[in-house]
Amino acid sequence: MYKYIIRRILVFIPMLFILTIMVFGLAQLAPGDALTGQSLADPNVDPEVYEQQREALGLNDPIPVQYGRWISSVAQGDLGNSLVFNGRSVAELIESRFANTLYLGFFSLCITILVSIPIGIYSAKRPYSLLDYGATGFGFLGLAIPNFFFGLIAIYILSIKLGWFPAQGTMSAPGVTGFEAFIDRIHHMILPGITLGLAGTATYMRYMRSEVLDVLGSDYIRTARAKGMSDSSVLYKHTLRNALIPIITLMGFEIGVLLGGAVITEQVFQYPGLGTLFLSSVTNRDYPVVMAIAMILGILILIGNLLADIFYSIIDPRIRYD
Amino acid sequence: MFKHYKNGIAILILLFLLSVVLIACNSDTDEAESEEPDNTEETEDPVEEETDDGAEEEEEEPASDEPQSGGTLTGAMDTAPAGVFNPIFYEEAYEDNILAFTHESLLSQNENLGFEANLAKDWTINDDNTEITLTLEEGVTWHDGEPFTAEDVVYTYKAMASPGYVEAGGVRTEYVVRLVGYEAFNSGETDEFEGVVVEDDYTVTFKYTEPNVTILKDVAFPIIPEHIFGDVPVAEIPSHPATLNAGEVIGTGPFVFSEMLEREQYVLTKNADYWKAEPYLDQIVWRIVDQSVMLGLLENGEIDFIADPNGVPAADYETVAALDHIEIIEQTDFGYQLMGFKTNHRTDADVESGTIEPDNWVPNEDMSEQLVRQAFAYAIDRQAIVDNLLYGHGSVINAPIAQQFWAYDESAVTAYEYDPEKANSLLDEAGYVDTNDDGLRETPDGEEWVVNINYPTGNQLREASAPILAQFIEEVGVQVDLRQPKEMTAYVEDLTNDNTDWDIYLIGWSLGSGDPDPSGLWKSEAAYNFGRWNNPESDQLMLEAMQAPEAFDQDYRAEKYSEWQSVFSEDLPALLLYAQNKIYGFNERLNGVAPMPYGFINDPHLWWVSE
């Protein structure tokens, strides 16, 4: 098992390396650089100034030279400075956003799991019941509604009209600490968490239902029932474990998606996370930030997949890694 | 109408009677009873409400004359500041929203854009405008209690002139390059900067190498504290805590930047020792709110004002105007959108080496024809664009100088009102006629004529205007190739490296309020002269308007700019499409607001809220 994990991690290092080369190359191929956009903001600034800054930042050097400089400083643990946010280090920029993204992603994953799995099981146990139809309807709706639209509707009704939840941000005021801050954060996470988890919930529910239905129809379940096993132990001991395997695969991917793909939700709720930072850094050609986030996402996807593999072996004892 | 009114009164009387009965009946169950009349009042007729409001106003009137102390005000902007709260290093309009409360300049601009006393109470300029001596207000203190002196002024300018300032990310060199000794100091030859000199604690002199026409603008830069940054190497200022962290940013302004929740909330607390007067408000909180949610929060009172840089979108004007508790101030923005003609292209070699040398330029066939440019101007109904795209909240302008300036002269320019007939006849005159009867004009040589239009994404109104412009031009028989819009950064790269086949480009400029001099955008060698317009007469006039000693006289400058505007308007390197209006919306509980032409935040220590 440990050998397997170490092997997986070792394999990932060259992959990460290739990823950085690709992202760096693609980013550099895009026309313009970090200073191109800024130069239009204020026509009173002499364009010569930007030329001097380009020179100072080394943006005029050939791409391999720039990449070499970047990778060697990363190897020393320095992610560099942002080109757009004057003088701010990439590590500092990412730090606060990463925590926000992590909280939101985890929160939304919890909602997803807590809602989708029980409902999925129930609708499989009682297919074509009222709740099953309701869940199916909700599933299609959840998949069909675009994130931002659902978010806006939720804000409009639950926040602006009813005032139950805050509409924007992660906290209601700076300087709140302790337990109060925790509650405040949760309160702020409910709407974006639901919005972010909506599509996932719908998907998992559908998967869970069909998986459970599938397993319930299989021979070993009939055998178990024939042995006189109780309904609940058939369901929880035999069915659930087998039905969860595909869900776990999905979830492994989902971690990366949740952390990197929350751009729209973060924007609508002005929830400062990695997604919006990534997007703005790409449009601003802020390579050091883009590279750092790409690396973080790469690592997270690896961890997600690794966790999924580990969970397999817990859920299905037939799966062994050596 | 009248009938409704009558019905209303009838219902009102009925409800009144009913509530009297209810009160009489339920006098023992006091909870339910006290709610009843409230509910009926709400469902009552507008007539009743009006009288109600009237009564309230009367009650409030004495209060509204007298500013009240205390209270918190919440403003909203749609994008978070980058986080560089230092006047010499910030670059975005969003930081401006914080720094306008915390930092001050020696001079400020009044509603006519003239300069007046601020941190400097008095000044004298020598005869040839090379020196200005300013007397500073005494008794001004920084937020941390240290006195503000001439040393701080010298330090601020010295920092911007230091070697390494640009490399550290600073762009404000325009304020220092003309000072005496800039070259020597900036290149590191000497440690002494002769350009700004302390006379005594409260007197400071700026010395310029050449007579300086815009001397007042050049000394009006926000001042940063010497006692904080004095020993910090300039390269470290952008990452210094006093630049980045709430509570550590020090200015002289009426509010202190005290707390922040990065990218969400920025809290300004009043500076009780503010030298002009103690501010009325306790706190101003900026919240970062998505554009799509902003109006909802303004409506339900969670936010109190929406101002710079984007204001209320023109399309939402009616919605906001319909809200009883929201007041609107609308004023013209500095800046404009334009449709530029690439009159010349640079050569490959020049683009490669980055040279801008008008003598090497290659005229862009067809677009270099003045008659064609004028014809396009007549072909486009700009008023219709303002009316429909901007919902009337903007104006058609004909000269590239902001209308608020003394230098703007509407009478000097051709108005180019929508006149397709005239456009047709001008094109005919220029020799662009349809020779093969396909309904499209050919070039004078009889070749196929296609005009391409290029535009960037990012500004939705501009994006929407591109196809409309194309259609207007097509209507006078010109074949148009409306190209796919490009993302802004990529677009600017193509716009600058103009060894391409571009004919028409769209761009917008936001202009400073300091001085109207347009040479940074329209002089032939100017990098931002993307049309590569080369008109010696225009260059000459812009030069004369800035030339000492005649240019010390504003009337003389105004005259030169008026001539220049007529040259611009006739030669037409670009058709100015519109100047958008800024629409500020704020809750009526906010009083004492007096926006300046260049911004909403003016004398915020006089703002107060009525609760």
PDB file of N, CA, C and O in Angstrom, chain B residues 106-110 114-126 129 131-136 202-206 215-217 219-220:
ATOM      1  N   LEU B 106      -1.127  68.690  -2.217  1.00  0.00           N
ATOM      2  CA  LEU B 106      -0.907  70.083  -1.828  1.00  0.00           C
ATOM      3  C   LEU B 106      -2.036  70.962  -2.357  1.00  0.00           C
ATOM      4  O   LEU B 106      -2.506  71.866  -1.684  1.00  0.00           O
ATOM      5  N   LEU B 107      -2.466  70.662  -3.592  1.00  0.00           N
ATOM      6  CA  LEU B 107      -3.548  71.436  -4.187  1.00  0.00           C
ATOM      7  C   LEU B 107      -4.666  70.491  -4.579  1.00  0.00           C
ATOM      8  O   LEU B 107      -4.433  69.321  -4.818  1.00  0.00           O
ATOM      9  N   SER B 108      -5.877  71.030  -4.634  1.00  0.00           N
ATOM     10  CA  SER B 108      -6.971  70.205  -5.133  1.00  0.00           C
ATOM     11  C   SER B 108      -7.667  70.973  -6.249  1.00  0.00           C
ATOM     12  O   SER B 108      -7.448  72.170  -6.411  1.00  0.00           O
ATOM     13  N   GLN B 109      -8.508  70.271  -6.990  1.00  0.00           N
ATOM     14  CA  GLN B 109      -9.175  70.912  -8.118  1.00  0.00           C
ATOM     15  C   GLN B 109     -10.619  71.234  -7.746  1.00  0.00           C
ATOM     16  O   GLN B 109     -11.299  70.430  -7.121  1.00  0.00           O
ATOM     17  N   ASN B 110     -11.072  72.419  -8.154  1.00  0.00           N
ATOM     18  CA  ASN B 110     -12.455  72.785  -7.858  1.00  0.00           C
ATOM     19  C   ASN B 110     -13.378  72.363  -8.998  1.00  0.00           C
ATOM     20  O   ASN B 110     -12.947  71.710  -9.952  1.00  0.00           O
ATOM     21  N   GLY B 114     -10.118  74.331 -11.785  1.00  0.00           N
ATOM     22  CA  GLY B 114      -9.024  75.209 -11.383  1.00  0.00           C
ATOM     23  C   GLY B 114      -8.400  74.642 -10.123  1.00  0.00           C
ATOM     24  O   GLY B 114      -9.035  73.891  -9.375  1.00  0.00           O
ATOM     25  N   PHE B 115      -7.124  74.972  -9.888  1.00  0.00           N
ATOM     26  CA  PHE B 115      -6.462  74.447  -8.697  1.00  0.00           C
ATOM     27  C   PHE B 115      -6.647  75.393  -7.530  1.00  0.00           C
ATOM     28  O   PHE B 115      -6.575  76.613  -7.682  1.00  0.00           O
ATOM     29  N   GLU B 116      -6.889  74.827  -6.356  1.00  0.00           N
ATOM     30  CA  GLU B 116      -7.024  75.669  -5.182  1.00  0.00           C
ATOM     31  C   GLU B 116      -6.295  75.061  -3.998  1.00  0.00           C
ATOM     32  O   GLU B 116      -5.837  73.923  -4.052  1.00  0.00           O
ATOM     33  N   ALA B 117      -6.194  75.858  -2.940  1.00  0.00           N
ATOM     34  CA  ALA B 117      -5.402  75.454  -1.785  1.00  0.00           C
ATOM     35  C   ALA B 117      -5.942  74.184  -1.157  1.00  0.00           C
ATOM     36  O   ALA B 117      -7.146  73.961  -1.096  1.00  0.00           O
ATOM     37  N   ASN B 118      -5.041  73.341  -0.693  1.00  0.00           N
ATOM     38  CA  ASN B 118      -5.433  72.179   0.092  1.00  0.00           C
ATOM     39  C   ASN B 118      -4.419  72.041   1.219  1.00  0.00           C
ATOM     40  O   ASN B 118      -4.476  72.820   2.166  1.00  0.00           O
ATOM     41  N   LEU B 119      -3.471  71.128   1.102  1.00  0.00           N
ATOM     42  CA  LEU B 119      -2.431  71.061   2.129  1.00  0.00           C
ATOM     43  C   LEU B 119      -1.518  72.284   2.047  1.00  0.00           C
ATOM     44  O   LEU B 119      -0.898  72.675   3.018  1.00  0.00           O
ATOM     45  N   ALA B 120      -1.419  72.870   0.860  1.00  0.00           N
ATOM     46  CA  ALA B 120      -0.683  74.130   0.719  1.00  0.00           C
ATOM     47  C   ALA B 120      -1.714  75.240   0.749  1.00  0.00           C
ATOM     48  O   ALA B 120      -2.703  75.174   0.030  1.00  0.00           O
ATOM     49  N   LYS B 121      -1.492  76.256   1.604  1.00  0.00           N
ATOM     50  CA  LYS B 121      -2.524  77.282   1.699  1.00  0.00           C
ATOM     51  C   LYS B 121      -2.267  78.426   0.746  1.00  0.00           C
ATOM     52  O   LYS B 121      -3.153  79.211   0.453  1.00  0.00           O
ATOM     53  N   ASP B 122      -1.051  78.520   0.245  1.00  0.00           N
ATOM     54  CA  ASP B 122      -0.676  79.668  -0.544  1.00  0.00           C
ATOM     55  C   ASP B 122       0.503  79.295  -1.433  1.00  0.00           C
ATOM     56  O   ASP B 122       1.266  78.411  -1.069  1.00  0.00           O
ATOM     57  N   TRP B 123       0.646  79.975  -2.561  1.00  0.00           N
ATOM     58  CA  TRP B 123       1.822  79.687  -3.372  1.00  0.00           C
ATOM     59  C   TRP B 123       2.183  80.877  -4.245  1.00  0.00           C
ATOM     60  O   TRP B 123       1.328  81.718  -4.528  1.00  0.00           O
ATOM     61  N   THR B 124       3.442  80.953  -4.608  1.00  0.00           N
ATOM     62  CA  THR B 124       3.879  81.981  -5.564  1.00  0.00           C
ATOM     63  C   THR B 124       4.684  81.284  -6.643  1.00  0.00           C
ATOM     64  O   THR B 124       5.460  80.364  -6.365  1.00  0.00           O
ATOM     65  N   ILE B 125       4.490  81.771  -7.868  1.00  0.00           N
ATOM     66  CA  ILE B 125       5.203  81.209  -9.013  1.00  0.00           C
ATOM     67  C   ILE B 125       6.091  82.315  -9.561  1.00  0.00           C
ATOM     68  O   ILE B 125       5.669  83.476  -9.646  1.00  0.00           O
ATOM     69  N   ASN B 126       7.320  81.976  -9.917  1.00  0.00           N
ATOM     70  CA  ASN B 126       8.200  83.031 -10.444  1.00  0.00           C
ATOM     71  C   ASN B 126       7.805  83.414 -11.871  1.00  0.00           C
ATOM     72  O   ASN B 126       6.917  82.768 -12.471  1.00  0.00           O
ATOM     73  N   ASN B 129       7.775  80.800 -14.719  1.00  0.00           N
ATOM     74  CA  ASN B 129       7.167  79.504 -14.388  1.00  0.00           C
ATOM     75  C   ASN B 129       8.168  78.362 -14.258  1.00  0.00           C
ATOM     76  O   ASN B 129       7.890  77.238 -14.673  1.00  0.00           O
ATOM     77  N   GLU B 131       9.757  78.067 -11.171  1.00  0.00           N
ATOM     78  CA  GLU B 131       9.789  77.778  -9.743  1.00  0.00           C
ATOM     79  C   GLU B 131       8.452  78.086  -9.102  1.00  0.00           C
ATOM     80  O   GLU B 131       7.820  79.097  -9.411  1.00  0.00           O
ATOM     81  N   ILE B 132       8.047  77.220  -8.207  1.00  0.00           N
ATOM     82  CA  ILE B 132       6.837  77.500  -7.433  1.00  0.00           C
ATOM     83  C   ILE B 132       7.168  77.252  -5.960  1.00  0.00           C
ATOM     84  O   ILE B 132       7.775  76.243  -5.613  1.00  0.00           O
ATOM     85  N   THR B 133       6.834  78.229  -5.136  1.00  0.00           N
ATOM     86  CA  THR B 133       7.072  78.090  -3.701  1.00  0.00           C
ATOM     87  C   THR B 133       5.722  78.007  -3.005  1.00  0.00           C
ATOM     88  O   THR B 133       4.872  78.883  -3.189  1.00  0.00           O
ATOM     89  N   LEU B 134       5.552  76.942  -2.254  1.00  0.00           N
ATOM     90  CA  LEU B 134       4.254  76.740  -1.600  1.00  0.00           C
ATOM     91  C   LEU B 134       4.389  76.836  -0.091  1.00  0.00           C
ATOM     92  O   LEU B 134       5.358  76.328   0.483  1.00  0.00           O
ATOM     93  N   THR B 135       3.429  77.496   0.515  1.00  0.00           N
ATOM     94  CA  THR B 135       3.377  77.561   1.972  1.00  0.00           C
ATOM     95  C   THR B 135       2.380  76.523   2.449  1.00  0.00           C
ATOM     96  O   THR B 135       1.241  76.496   1.986  1.00  0.00           O
ATOM     97  N   LEU B 136       2.823  75.685   3.362  1.00  0.00           N
ATOM     98  CA  LEU B 136       1.959  74.577   3.775  1.00  0.00           C
ATOM     99  C   LEU B 136       1.125  74.964   4.987  1.00  0.00           C
ATOM    100  O   LEU B 136       1.522  75.817   5.783  1.00  0.00           O
ATOM    101  N   TYR B 202       7.540  74.640   6.792  1.00  0.00           N
ATOM    102  CA  TYR B 202       6.252  74.758   6.125  1.00  0.00           C
ATOM    103  C   TYR B 202       6.333  75.493   4.787  1.00  0.00           C
ATOM    104  O   TYR B 202       5.351  76.053   4.335  1.00  0.00           O
ATOM    105  N   THR B 203       7.505  75.496   4.213  1.00  0.00           N
ATOM    106  CA  THR B 203       7.654  76.113   2.889  1.00  0.00           C
ATOM    107  C   THR B 203       8.483  75.172   2.021  1.00  0.00           C
ATOM    108  O   THR B 203       9.501  74.647   2.468  1.00  0.00           O
ATOM    109  N   VAL B 204       8.019  74.992   0.791  1.00  0.00           N
ATOM    110  CA  VAL B 204       8.730  74.084  -0.102  1.00  0.00           C
ATOM    111  C   VAL B 204       8.745  74.690  -1.502  1.00  0.00           C
ATOM    112  O   VAL B 204       7.803  75.364  -1.902  1.00  0.00           O
ATOM    113  N   THR B 205       9.858  74.481  -2.205  1.00  0.00           N
ATOM    114  CA  THR B 205       9.984  75.046  -3.548  1.00  0.00           C
ATOM    115  C   THR B 205      10.239  73.929  -4.555  1.00  0.00           C
ATOM    116  O   THR B 205      11.066  73.046  -4.311  1.00  0.00           O
ATOM    117  N   PHE B 206       9.499  73.973  -5.658  1.00  0.00           N
ATOM    118  CA  PHE B 206       9.719  73.054  -6.774  1.00  0.00           C
ATOM    119  C   PHE B 206      10.446  73.820  -7.871  1.00  0.00           C
ATOM    120  O   PHE B 206      10.036  74.921  -8.228  1.00  0.00           O
ATOM    121  N   ILE B 215       2.348  73.748 -14.177  1.00  0.00           N
ATOM    122  CA  ILE B 215       3.074  73.689 -12.904  1.00  0.00           C
ATOM    123  C   ILE B 215       2.152  73.328 -11.731  1.00  0.00           C
ATOM    124  O   ILE B 215       2.527  72.556 -10.854  1.00  0.00           O
ATOM    125  N   LEU B 216       0.922  73.854 -11.744  1.00  0.00           N
ATOM    126  CA  LEU B 216       0.021  73.572 -10.617  1.00  0.00           C
ATOM    127  C   LEU B 216      -0.397  72.107 -10.610  1.00  0.00           C
ATOM    128  O   LEU B 216      -0.491  71.472  -9.561  1.00  0.00           O
ATOM    129  N   LYS B 217      -0.645  71.568 -11.797  1.00  0.00           N
ATOM    130  CA  LYS B 217      -0.990  70.152 -11.865  1.00  0.00           C
ATOM    131  C   LYS B 217       0.169  69.301 -11.353  1.00  0.00           C
ATOM    132  O   LYS B 217      -0.037  68.326 -10.641  1.00  0.00           O
ATOM    133  N   VAL B 219       2.419  69.907  -9.123  1.00  0.00           N
ATOM    134  CA  VAL B 219       2.681  69.875  -7.680  1.00  0.00           C
ATOM    135  C   VAL B 219       1.509  69.282  -6.907  1.00  0.00           C
ATOM    136  O   VAL B 219       1.567  69.143  -5.694  1.00  0.00           O
ATOM    137  N   ALA B 220       0.440  68.935  -7.630  1.00  0.00           N
ATOM    138  CA  ALA B 220      -0.744  68.413  -6.942  1.00  0.00           C
ATOM    139  C   ALA B 220      -0.743  66.893  -6.919  1.00  0.00           C
ATOM    140  O   ALA B 220      -1.577  66.245  -7.527  1.00  0.00           O
TER     141      ALA B 220
END
